[in-house]
JSON list of C-alpha atoms and ligand atoms in Angstrom, two decimals:
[
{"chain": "U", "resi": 1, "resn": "UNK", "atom": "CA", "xyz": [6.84, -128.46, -79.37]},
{"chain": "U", "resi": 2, "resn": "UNK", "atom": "CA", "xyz": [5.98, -127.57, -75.70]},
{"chain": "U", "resi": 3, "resn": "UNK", "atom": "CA", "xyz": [2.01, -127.59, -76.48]},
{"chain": "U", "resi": 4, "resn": "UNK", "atom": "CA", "xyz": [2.42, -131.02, -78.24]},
{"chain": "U", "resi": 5, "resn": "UNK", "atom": "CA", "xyz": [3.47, -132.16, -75.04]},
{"chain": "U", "resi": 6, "resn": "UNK", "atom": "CA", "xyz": [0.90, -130.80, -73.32]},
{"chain": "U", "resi": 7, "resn": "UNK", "atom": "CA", "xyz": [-1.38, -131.96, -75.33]},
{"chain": "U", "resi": 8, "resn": "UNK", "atom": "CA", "xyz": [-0.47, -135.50, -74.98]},
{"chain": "U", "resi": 9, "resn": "UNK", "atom": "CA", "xyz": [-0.14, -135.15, -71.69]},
{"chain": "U", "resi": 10, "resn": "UNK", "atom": "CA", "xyz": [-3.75, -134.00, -70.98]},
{"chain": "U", "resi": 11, "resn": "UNK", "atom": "CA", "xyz": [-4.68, -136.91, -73.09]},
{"chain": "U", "resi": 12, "resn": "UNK", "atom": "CA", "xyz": [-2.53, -139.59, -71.32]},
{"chain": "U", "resi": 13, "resn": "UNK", "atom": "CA", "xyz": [-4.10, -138.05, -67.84]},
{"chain": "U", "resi": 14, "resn": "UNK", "atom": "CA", "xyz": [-8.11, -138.59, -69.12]},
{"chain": "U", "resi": 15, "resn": "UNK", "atom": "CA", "xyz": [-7.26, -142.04, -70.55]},
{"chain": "U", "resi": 16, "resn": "UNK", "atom": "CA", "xyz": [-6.12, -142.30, -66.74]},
{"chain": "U", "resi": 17, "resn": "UNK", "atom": "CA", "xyz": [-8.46, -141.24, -64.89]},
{"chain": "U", "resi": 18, "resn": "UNK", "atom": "CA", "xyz": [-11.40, -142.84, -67.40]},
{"chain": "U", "resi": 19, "resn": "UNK", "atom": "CA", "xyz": [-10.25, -146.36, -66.56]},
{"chain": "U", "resi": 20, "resn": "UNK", "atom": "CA", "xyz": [-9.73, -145.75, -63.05]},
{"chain": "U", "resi": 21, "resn": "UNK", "atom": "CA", "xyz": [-13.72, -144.75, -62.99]},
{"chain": "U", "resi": 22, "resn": "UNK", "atom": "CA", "xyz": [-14.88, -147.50, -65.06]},
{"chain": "U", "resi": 23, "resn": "UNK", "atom": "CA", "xyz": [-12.82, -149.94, -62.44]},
{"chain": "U", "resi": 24, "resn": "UNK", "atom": "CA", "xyz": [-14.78, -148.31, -59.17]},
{"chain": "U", "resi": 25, "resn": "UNK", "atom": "CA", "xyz": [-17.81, -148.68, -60.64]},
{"chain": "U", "resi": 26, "resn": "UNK", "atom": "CA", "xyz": [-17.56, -152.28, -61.82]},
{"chain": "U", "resi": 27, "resn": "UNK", "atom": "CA", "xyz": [-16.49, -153.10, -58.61]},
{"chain": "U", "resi": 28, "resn": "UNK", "atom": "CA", "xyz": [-19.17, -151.59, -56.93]},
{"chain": "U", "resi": 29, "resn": "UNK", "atom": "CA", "xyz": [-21.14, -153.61, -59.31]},
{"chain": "U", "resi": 30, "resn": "UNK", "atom": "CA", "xyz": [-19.46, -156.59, -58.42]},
{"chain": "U", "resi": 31, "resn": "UNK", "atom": "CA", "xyz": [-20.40, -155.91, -54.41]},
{"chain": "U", "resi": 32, "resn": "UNK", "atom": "CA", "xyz": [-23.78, -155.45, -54.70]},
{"chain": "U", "resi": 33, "resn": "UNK", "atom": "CA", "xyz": [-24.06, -158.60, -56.86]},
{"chain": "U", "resi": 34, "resn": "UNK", "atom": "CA", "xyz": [-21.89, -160.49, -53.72]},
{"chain": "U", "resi": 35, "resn": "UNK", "atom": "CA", "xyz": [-23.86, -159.02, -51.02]},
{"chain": "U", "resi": 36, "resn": "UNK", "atom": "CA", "xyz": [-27.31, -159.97, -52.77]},
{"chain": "U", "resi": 37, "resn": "UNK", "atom": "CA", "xyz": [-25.93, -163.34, -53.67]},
{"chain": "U", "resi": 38, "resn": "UNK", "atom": "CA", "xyz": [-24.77, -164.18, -49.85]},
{"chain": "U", "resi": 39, "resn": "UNK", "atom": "CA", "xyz": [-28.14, -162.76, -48.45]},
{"chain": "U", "resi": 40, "resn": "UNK", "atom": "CA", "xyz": [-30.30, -165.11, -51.06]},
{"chain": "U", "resi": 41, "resn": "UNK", "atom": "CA", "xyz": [-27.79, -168.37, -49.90]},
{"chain": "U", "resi": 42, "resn": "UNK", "atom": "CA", "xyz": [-28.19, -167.26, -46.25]},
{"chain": "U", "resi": 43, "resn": "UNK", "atom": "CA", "xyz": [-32.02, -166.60, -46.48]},
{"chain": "U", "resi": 44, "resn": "UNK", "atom": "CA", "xyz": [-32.40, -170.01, -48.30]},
{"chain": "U", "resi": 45, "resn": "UNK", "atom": "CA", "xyz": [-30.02, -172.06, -45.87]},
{"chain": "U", "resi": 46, "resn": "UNK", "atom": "CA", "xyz": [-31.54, -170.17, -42.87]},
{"chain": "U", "resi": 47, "resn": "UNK", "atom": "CA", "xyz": [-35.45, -171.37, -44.30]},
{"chain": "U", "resi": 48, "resn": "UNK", "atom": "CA", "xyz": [-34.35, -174.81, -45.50]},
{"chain": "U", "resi": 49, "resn": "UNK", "atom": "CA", "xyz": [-32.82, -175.24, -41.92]},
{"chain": "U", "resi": 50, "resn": "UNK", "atom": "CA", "xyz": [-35.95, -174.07, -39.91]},
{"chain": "U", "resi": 51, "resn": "UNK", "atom": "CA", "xyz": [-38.25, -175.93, -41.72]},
{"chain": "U", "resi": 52, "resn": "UNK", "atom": "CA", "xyz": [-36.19, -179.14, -41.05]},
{"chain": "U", "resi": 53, "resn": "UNK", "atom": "CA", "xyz": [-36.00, -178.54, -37.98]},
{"chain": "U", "resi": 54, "resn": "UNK", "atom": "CA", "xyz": [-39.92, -177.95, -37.33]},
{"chain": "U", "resi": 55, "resn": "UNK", "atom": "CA", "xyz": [-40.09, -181.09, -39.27]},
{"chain": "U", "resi": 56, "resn": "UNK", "atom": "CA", "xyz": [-37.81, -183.61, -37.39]},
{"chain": "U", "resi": 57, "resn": "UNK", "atom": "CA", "xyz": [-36.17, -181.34, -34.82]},
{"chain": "U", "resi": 58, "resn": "UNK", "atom": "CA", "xyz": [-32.58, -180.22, -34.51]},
{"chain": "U", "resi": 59, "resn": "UNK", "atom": "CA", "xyz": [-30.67, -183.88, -34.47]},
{"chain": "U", "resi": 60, "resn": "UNK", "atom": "CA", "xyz": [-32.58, -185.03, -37.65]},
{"chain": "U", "resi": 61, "resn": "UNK", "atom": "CA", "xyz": [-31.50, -181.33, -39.12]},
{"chain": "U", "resi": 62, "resn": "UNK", "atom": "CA", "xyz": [-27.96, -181.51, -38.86]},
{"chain": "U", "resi": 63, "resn": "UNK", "atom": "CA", "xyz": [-27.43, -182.50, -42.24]},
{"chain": "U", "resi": 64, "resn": "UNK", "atom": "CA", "xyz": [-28.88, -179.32, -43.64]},
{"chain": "U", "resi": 65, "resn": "UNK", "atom": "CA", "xyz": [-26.44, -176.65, -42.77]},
{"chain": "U", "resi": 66, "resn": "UNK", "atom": "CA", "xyz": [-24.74, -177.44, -45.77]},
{"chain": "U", "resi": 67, "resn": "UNK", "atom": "CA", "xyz": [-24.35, -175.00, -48.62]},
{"chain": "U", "resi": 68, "resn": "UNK", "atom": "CA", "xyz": [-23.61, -177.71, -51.15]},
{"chain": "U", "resi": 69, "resn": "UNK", "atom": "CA", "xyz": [-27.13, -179.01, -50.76]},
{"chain": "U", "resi": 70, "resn": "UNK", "atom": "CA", "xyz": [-28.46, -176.26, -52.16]},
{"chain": "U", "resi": 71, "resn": "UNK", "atom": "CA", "xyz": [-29.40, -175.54, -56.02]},
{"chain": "U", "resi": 72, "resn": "UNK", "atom": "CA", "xyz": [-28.85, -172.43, -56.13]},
{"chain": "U", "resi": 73, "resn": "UNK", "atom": "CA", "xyz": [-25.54, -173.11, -55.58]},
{"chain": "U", "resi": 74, "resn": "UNK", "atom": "CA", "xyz": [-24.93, -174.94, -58.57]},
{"chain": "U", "resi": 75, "resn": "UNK", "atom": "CA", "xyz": [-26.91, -171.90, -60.70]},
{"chain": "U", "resi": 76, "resn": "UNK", "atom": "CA", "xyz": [-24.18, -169.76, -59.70]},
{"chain": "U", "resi": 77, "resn": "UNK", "atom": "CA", "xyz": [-21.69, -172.05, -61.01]},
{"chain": "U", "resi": 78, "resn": "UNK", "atom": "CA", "xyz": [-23.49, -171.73, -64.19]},
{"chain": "U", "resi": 79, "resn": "UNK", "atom": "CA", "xyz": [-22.98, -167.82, -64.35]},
{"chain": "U", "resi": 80, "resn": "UNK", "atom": "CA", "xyz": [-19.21, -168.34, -63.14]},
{"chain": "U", "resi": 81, "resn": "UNK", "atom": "CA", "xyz": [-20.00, -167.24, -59.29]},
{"chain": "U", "resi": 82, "resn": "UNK", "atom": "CA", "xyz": [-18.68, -170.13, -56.88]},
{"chain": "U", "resi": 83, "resn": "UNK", "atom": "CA", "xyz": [-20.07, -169.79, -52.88]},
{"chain": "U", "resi": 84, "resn": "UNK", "atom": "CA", "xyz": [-17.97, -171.36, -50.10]},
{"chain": "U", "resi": 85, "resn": "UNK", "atom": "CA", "xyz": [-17.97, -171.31, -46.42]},
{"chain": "U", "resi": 86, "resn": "UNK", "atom": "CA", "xyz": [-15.45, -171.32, -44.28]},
{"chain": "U", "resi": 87, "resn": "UNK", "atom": "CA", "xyz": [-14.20, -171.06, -40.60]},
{"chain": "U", "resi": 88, "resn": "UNK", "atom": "CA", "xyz": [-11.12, -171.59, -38.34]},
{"chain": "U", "resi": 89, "resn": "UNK", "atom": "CA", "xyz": [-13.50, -173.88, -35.93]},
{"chain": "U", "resi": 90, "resn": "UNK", "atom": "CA", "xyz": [-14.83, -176.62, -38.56]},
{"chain": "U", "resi": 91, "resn": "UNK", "atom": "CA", "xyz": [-17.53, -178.96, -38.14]},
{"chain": "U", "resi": 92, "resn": "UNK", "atom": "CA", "xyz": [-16.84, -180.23, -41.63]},
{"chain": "U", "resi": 93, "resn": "UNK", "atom": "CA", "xyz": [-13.07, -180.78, -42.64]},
{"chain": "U", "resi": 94, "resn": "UNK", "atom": "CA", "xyz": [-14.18, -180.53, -46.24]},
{"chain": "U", "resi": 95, "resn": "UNK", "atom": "CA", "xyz": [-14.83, -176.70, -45.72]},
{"chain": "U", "resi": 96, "resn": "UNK", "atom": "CA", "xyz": [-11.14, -176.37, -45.02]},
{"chain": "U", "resi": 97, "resn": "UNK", "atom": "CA", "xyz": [-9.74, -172.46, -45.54]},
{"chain": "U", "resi": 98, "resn": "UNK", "atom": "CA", "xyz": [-7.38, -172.08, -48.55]},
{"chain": "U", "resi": 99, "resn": "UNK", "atom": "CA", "xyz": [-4.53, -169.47, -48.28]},
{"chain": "U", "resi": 100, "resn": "UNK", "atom": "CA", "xyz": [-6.50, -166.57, -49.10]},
{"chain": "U", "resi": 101, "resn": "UNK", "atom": "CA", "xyz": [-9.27, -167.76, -46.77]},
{"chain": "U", "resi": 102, "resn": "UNK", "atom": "CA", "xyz": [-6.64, -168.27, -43.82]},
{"chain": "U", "resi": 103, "resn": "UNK", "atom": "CA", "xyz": [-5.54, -164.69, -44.53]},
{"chain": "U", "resi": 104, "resn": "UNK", "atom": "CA", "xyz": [-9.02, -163.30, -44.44]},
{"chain": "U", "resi": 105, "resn": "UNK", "atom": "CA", "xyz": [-10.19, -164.99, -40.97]},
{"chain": "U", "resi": 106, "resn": "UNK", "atom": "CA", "xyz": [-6.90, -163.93, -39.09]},
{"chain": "U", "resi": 107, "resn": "UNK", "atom": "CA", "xyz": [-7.62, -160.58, -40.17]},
{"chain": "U", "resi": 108, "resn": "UNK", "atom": "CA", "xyz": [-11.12, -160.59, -39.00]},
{"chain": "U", "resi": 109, "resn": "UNK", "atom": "CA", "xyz": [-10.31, -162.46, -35.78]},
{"chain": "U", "resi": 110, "resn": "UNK", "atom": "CA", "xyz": [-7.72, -160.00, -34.77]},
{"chain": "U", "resi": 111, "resn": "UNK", "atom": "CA", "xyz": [-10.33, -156.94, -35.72]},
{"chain": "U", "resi": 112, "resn": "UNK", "atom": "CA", "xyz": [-12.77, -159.01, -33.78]},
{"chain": "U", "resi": 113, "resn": "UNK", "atom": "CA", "xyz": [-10.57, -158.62, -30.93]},
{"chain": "U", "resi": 114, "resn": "UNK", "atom": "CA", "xyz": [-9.82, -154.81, -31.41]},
{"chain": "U", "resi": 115, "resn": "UNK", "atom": "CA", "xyz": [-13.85, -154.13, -31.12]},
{"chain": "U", "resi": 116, "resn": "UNK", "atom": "CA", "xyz": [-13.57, -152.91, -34.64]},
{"chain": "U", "resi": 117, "resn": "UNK", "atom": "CA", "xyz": [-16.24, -153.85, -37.05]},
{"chain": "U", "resi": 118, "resn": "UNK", "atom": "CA", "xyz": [-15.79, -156.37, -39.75]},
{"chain": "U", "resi": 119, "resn": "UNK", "atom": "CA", "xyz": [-16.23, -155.13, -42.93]},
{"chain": "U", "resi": 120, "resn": "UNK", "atom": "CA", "xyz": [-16.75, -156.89, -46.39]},
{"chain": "U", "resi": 121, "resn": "UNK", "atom": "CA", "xyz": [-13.36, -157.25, -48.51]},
{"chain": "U", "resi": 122, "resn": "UNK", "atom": "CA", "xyz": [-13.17, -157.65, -52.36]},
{"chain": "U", "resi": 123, "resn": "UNK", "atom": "CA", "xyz": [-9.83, -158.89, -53.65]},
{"chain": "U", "resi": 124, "resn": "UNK", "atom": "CA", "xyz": [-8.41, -159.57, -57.40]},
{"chain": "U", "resi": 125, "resn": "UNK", "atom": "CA", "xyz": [-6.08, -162.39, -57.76]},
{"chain": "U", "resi": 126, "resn": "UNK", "atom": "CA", "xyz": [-3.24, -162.78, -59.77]},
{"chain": "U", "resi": 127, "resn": "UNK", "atom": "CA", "xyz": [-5.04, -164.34, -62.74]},
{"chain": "U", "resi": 128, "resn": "UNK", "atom": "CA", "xyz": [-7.46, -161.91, -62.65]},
{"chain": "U", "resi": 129, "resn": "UNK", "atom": "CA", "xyz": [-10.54, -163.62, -60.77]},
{"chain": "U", "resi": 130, "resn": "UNK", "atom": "CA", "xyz": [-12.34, -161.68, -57.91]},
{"chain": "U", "resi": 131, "resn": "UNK", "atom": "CA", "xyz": [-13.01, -162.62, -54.39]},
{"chain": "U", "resi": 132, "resn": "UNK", "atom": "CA", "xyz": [-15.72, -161.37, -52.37]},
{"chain": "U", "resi": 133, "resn": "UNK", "atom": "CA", "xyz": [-15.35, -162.12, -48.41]},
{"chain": "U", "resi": 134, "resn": "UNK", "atom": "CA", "xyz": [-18.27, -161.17, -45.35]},
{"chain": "U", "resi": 135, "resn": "UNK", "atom": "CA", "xyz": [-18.11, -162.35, -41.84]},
{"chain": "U", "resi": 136, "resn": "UNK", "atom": "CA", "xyz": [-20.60, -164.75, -40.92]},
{"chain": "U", "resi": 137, "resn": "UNK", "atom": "CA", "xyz": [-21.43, -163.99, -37.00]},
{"chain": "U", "resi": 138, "resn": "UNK", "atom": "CA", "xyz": [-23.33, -166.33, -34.60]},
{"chain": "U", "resi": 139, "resn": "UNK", "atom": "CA", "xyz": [-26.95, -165.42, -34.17]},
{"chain": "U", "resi": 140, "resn": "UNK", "atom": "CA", "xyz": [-29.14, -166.74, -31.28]},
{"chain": "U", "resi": 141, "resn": "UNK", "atom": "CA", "xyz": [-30.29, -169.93, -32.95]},
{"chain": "U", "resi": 142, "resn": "UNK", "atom": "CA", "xyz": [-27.05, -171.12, -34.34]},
{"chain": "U", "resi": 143, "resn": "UNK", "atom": "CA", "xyz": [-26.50, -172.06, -30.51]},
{"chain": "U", "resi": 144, "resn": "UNK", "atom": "CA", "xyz": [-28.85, -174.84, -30.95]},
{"chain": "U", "resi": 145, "resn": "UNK", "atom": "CA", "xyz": [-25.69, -176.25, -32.96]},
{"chain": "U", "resi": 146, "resn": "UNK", "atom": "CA", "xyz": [-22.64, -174.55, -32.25]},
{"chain": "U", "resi": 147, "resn": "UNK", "atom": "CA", "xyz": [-23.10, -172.98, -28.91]},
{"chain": "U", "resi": 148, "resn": "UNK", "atom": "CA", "xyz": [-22.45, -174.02, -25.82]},
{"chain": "U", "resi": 149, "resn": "UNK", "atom": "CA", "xyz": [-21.83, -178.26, -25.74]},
{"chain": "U", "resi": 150, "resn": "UNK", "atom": "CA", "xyz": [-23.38, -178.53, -22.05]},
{"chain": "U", "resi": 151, "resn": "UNK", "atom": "CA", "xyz": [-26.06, -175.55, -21.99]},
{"chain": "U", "resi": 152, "resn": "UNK", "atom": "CA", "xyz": [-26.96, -174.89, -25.20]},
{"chain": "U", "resi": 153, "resn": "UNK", "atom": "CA", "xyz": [-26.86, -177.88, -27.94]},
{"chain": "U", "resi": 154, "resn": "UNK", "atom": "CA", "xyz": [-29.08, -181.00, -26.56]},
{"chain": "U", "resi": 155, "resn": "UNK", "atom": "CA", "xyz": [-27.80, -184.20, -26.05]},
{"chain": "U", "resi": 156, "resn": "UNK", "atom": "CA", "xyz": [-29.43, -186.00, -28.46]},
{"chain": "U", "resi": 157, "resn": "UNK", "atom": "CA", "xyz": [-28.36, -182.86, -31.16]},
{"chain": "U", "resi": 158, "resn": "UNK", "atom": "CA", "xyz": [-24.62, -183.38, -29.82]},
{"chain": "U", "resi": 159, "resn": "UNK", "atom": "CA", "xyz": [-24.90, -187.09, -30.61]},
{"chain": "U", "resi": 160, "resn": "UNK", "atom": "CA", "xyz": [-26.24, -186.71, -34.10]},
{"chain": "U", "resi": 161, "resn": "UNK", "atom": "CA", "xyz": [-23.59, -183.90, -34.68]},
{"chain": "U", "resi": 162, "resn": "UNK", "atom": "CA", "xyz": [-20.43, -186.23, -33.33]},
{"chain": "U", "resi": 163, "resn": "UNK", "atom": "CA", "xyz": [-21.87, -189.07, -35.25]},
{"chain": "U", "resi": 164, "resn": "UNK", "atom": "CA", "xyz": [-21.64, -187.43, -38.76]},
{"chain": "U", "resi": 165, "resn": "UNK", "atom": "CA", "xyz": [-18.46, -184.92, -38.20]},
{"chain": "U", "resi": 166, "resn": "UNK", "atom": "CA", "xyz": [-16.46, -186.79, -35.38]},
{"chain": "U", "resi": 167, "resn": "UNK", "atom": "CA", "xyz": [-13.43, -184.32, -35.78]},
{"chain": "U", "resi": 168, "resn": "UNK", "atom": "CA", "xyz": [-15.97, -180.95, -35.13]},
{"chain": "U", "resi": 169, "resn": "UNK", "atom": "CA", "xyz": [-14.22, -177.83, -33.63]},
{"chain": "U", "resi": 170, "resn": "UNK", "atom": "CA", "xyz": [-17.44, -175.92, -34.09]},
{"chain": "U", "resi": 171, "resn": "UNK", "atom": "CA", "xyz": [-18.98, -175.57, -31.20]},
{"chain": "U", "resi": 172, "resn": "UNK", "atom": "CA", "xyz": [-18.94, -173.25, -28.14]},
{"chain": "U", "resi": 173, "resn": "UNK", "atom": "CA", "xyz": [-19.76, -169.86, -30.07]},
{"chain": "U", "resi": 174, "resn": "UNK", "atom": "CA", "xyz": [-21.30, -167.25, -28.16]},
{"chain": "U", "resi": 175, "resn": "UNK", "atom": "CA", "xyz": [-23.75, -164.88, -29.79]},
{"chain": "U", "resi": 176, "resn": "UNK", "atom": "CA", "xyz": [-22.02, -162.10, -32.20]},
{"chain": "U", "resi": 177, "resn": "UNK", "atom": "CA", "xyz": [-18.48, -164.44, -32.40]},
{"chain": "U", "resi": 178, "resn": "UNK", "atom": "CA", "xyz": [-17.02, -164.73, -35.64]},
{"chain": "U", "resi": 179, "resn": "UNK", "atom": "CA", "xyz": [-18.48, -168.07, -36.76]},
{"chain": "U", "resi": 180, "resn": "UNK", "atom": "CA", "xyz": [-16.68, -167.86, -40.28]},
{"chain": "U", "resi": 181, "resn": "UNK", "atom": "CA", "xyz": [-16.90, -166.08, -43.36]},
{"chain": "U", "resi": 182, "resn": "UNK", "atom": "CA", "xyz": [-18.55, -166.37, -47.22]},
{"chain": "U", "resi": 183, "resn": "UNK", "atom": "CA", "xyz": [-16.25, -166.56, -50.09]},
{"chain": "U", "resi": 184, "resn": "UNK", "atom": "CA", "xyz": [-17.40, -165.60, -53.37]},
{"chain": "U", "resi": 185, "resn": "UNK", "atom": "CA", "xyz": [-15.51, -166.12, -56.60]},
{"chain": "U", "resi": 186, "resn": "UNK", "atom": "CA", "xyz": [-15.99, -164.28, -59.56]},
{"chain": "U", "resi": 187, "resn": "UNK", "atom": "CA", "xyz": [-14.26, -166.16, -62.27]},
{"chain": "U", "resi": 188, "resn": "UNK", "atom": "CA", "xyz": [-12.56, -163.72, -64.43]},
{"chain": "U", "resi": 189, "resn": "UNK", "atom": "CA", "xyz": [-13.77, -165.39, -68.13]},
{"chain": "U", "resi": 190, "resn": "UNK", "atom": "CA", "xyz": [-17.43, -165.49, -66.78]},
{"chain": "U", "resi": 191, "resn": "UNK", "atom": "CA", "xyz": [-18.25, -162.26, -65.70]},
{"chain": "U", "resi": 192, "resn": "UNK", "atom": "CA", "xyz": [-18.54, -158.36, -67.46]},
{"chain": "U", "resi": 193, "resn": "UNK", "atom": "CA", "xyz": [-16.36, -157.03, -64.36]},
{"chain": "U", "resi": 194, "resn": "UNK", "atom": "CA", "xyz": [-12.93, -155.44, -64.87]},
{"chain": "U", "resi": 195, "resn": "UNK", "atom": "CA", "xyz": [-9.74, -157.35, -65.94]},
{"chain": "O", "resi": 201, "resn": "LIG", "atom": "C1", "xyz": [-29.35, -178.11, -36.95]},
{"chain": "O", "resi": 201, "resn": "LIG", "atom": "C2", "xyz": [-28.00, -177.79, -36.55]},
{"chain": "O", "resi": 201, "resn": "LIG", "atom": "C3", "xyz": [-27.35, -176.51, -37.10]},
{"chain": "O", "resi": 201, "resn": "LIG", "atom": "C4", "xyz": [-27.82, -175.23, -36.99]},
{"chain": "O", "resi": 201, "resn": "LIG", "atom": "C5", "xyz": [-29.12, -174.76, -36.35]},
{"chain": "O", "resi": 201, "resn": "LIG", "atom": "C6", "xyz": [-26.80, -174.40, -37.59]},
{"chain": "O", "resi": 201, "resn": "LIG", "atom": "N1", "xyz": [-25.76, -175.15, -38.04]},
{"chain": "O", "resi": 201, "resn": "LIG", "atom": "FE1", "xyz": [-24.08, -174.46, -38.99]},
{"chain": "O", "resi": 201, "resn": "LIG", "atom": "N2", "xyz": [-23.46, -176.35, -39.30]},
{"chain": "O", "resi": 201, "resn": "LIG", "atom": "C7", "xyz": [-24.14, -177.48, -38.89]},
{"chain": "O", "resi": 201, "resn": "LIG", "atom": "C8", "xyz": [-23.52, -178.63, -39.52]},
{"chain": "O", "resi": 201, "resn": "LIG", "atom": "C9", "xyz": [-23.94, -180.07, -39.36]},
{"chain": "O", "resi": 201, "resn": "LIG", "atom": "C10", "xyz": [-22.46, -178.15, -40.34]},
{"chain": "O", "resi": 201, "resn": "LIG", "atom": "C11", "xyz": [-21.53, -178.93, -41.28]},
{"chain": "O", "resi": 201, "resn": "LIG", "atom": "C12", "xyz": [-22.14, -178.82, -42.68]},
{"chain": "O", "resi": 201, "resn": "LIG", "atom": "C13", "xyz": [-21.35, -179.44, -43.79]},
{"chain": "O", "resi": 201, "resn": "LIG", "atom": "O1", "xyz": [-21.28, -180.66, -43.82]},
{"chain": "O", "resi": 201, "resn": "LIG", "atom": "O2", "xyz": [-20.82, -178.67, -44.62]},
{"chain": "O", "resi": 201, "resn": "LIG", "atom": "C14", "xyz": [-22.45, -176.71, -40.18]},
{"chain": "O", "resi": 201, "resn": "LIG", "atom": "C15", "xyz": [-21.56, -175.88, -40.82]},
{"chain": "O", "resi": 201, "resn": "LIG", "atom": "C16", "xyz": [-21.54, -174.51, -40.70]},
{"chain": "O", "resi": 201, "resn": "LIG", "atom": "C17", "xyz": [-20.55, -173.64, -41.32]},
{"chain": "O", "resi": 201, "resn": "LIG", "atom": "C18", "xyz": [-19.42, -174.07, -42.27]},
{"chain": "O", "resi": 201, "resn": "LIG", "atom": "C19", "xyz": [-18.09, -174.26, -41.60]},
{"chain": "O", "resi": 201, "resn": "LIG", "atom": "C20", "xyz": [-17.93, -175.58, -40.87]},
{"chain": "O", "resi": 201, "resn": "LIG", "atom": "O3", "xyz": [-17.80, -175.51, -39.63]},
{"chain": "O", "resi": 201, "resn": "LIG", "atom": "O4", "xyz": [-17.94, -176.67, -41.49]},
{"chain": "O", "resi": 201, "resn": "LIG", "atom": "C21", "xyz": [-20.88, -172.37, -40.95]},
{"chain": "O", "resi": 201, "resn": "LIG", "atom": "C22", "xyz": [-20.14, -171.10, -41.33]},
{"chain": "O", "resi": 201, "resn": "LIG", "atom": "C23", "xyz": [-22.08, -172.46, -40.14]},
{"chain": "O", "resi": 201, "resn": "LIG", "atom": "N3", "xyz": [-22.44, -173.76, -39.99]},
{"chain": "O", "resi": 201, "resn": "LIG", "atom": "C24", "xyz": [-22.74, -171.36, -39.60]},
{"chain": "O", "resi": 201, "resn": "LIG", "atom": "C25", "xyz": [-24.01, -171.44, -39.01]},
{"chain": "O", "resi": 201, "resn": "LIG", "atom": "C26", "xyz": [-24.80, -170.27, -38.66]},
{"chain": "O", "resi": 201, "resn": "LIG", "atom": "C27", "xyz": [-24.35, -168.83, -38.85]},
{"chain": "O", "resi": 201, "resn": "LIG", "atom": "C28", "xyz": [-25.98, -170.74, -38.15]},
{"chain": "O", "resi": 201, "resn": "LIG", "atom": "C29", "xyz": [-27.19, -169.94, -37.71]},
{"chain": "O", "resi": 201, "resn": "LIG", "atom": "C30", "xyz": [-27.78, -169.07, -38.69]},
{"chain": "O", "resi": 201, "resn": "LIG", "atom": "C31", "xyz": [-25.92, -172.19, -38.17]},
{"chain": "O", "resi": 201, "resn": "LIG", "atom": "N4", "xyz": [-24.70, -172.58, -38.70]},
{"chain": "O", "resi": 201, "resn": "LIG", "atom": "C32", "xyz": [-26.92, -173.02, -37.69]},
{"chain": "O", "resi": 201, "resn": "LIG", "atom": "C33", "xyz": [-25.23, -177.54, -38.04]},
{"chain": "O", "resi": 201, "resn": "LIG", "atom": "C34", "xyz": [-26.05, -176.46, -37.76]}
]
């Protein structure tokens, strides 16, 4: 009777401990994929931005800091992934923070604070969807558009900017400041992760 137990219970235990390492390694799965997805967006937003720029200088490239302009966002869609961007400082209300969002910058802002570094965050929801969240941090020429509104961002850059997004917060960043963060979702239906 007592080795039946046993048994079972040596069985129960590897079932256990077998799902537990198929979840860490999906997830780690599921990281890699976020952090190669956020550097492609960023690479291709950082490109499409500079060559606008070069084009018709930093007023007539205000427009193109947009992820939603982007295909490659909408091939994501396609494979389930969505990509968002989002701050506590907007320049566009329509990148508003949802609850999760909110939750994600505080947290960042106050580690920001504590001089502790901001590291990436992968969450599950409660219907089973994952969230991928990385700080986005000010780099020298984001200044050109959110830095400093007398020093850094020209006049006729400032005009073009208040003209489109007349309710901007996002300006007056100093280089390294939390700017915002990436959210990636992982729709749970759409992807081979864990459920
Ligand atoms: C040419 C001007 C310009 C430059 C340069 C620029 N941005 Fe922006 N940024 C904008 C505009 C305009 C928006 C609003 C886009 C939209 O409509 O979604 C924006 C929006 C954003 C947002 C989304 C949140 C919000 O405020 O609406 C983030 C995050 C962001 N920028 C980060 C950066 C970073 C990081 C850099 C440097 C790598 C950068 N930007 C460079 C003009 C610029």
């Amino acid at each position: 009777m007592y080795k039946r137990y046993l048994i079972i219970s040596l069985l129960l235990v590897s079932i256990i401990s077998c799902t537990e390492k198929k979840e860490t390694t999906d997830l780690s799965a599921l990281k890699s994929k976020g952090d190669s997805l956020i550097a492609q967006t960023f690479d291709t937003l950082r490109n499409t931005l500079l060559s606008t720029i070069g084009e018709k200088g930093f007023p007539g490239a205000v427009s193109f800091c947009n992820t939603k302009a982007l295909s490659l966002t909408n091939t994501y869609a396609a494979e389930g992934i969505t990509i968002k961007r989002t701050s506590d400082k907007l320049r566009n209300p329509a990148n508003r923070p949802d609850n999760m969002e909110q939750e994600i910058l505080s947290a960042y802002l106050q580690m920001k604070e504590d001089k502790q570094e901001l590291k990436p965050v992968l969450k599950k929801d409660t219907e089973g969807n994952h969230h991928y969240f990385k700080p986005i941090l000010l780099q020298a020429m984001c200044s050109n558009c959110h830095g400093d509104k007398n020093t850094q961002i020209k006049p006729d850059t400032w005009e073009a900017i208040r003209l489109q997004y007349p309710a901007d917060a996002a300006f007056n960043y100093k280089e390294g400041d939390l700017r915002g963060i990436w959210h990636l979702t992982f729709l749970k239906n759409k992807i081979n992760g864990p459920n």
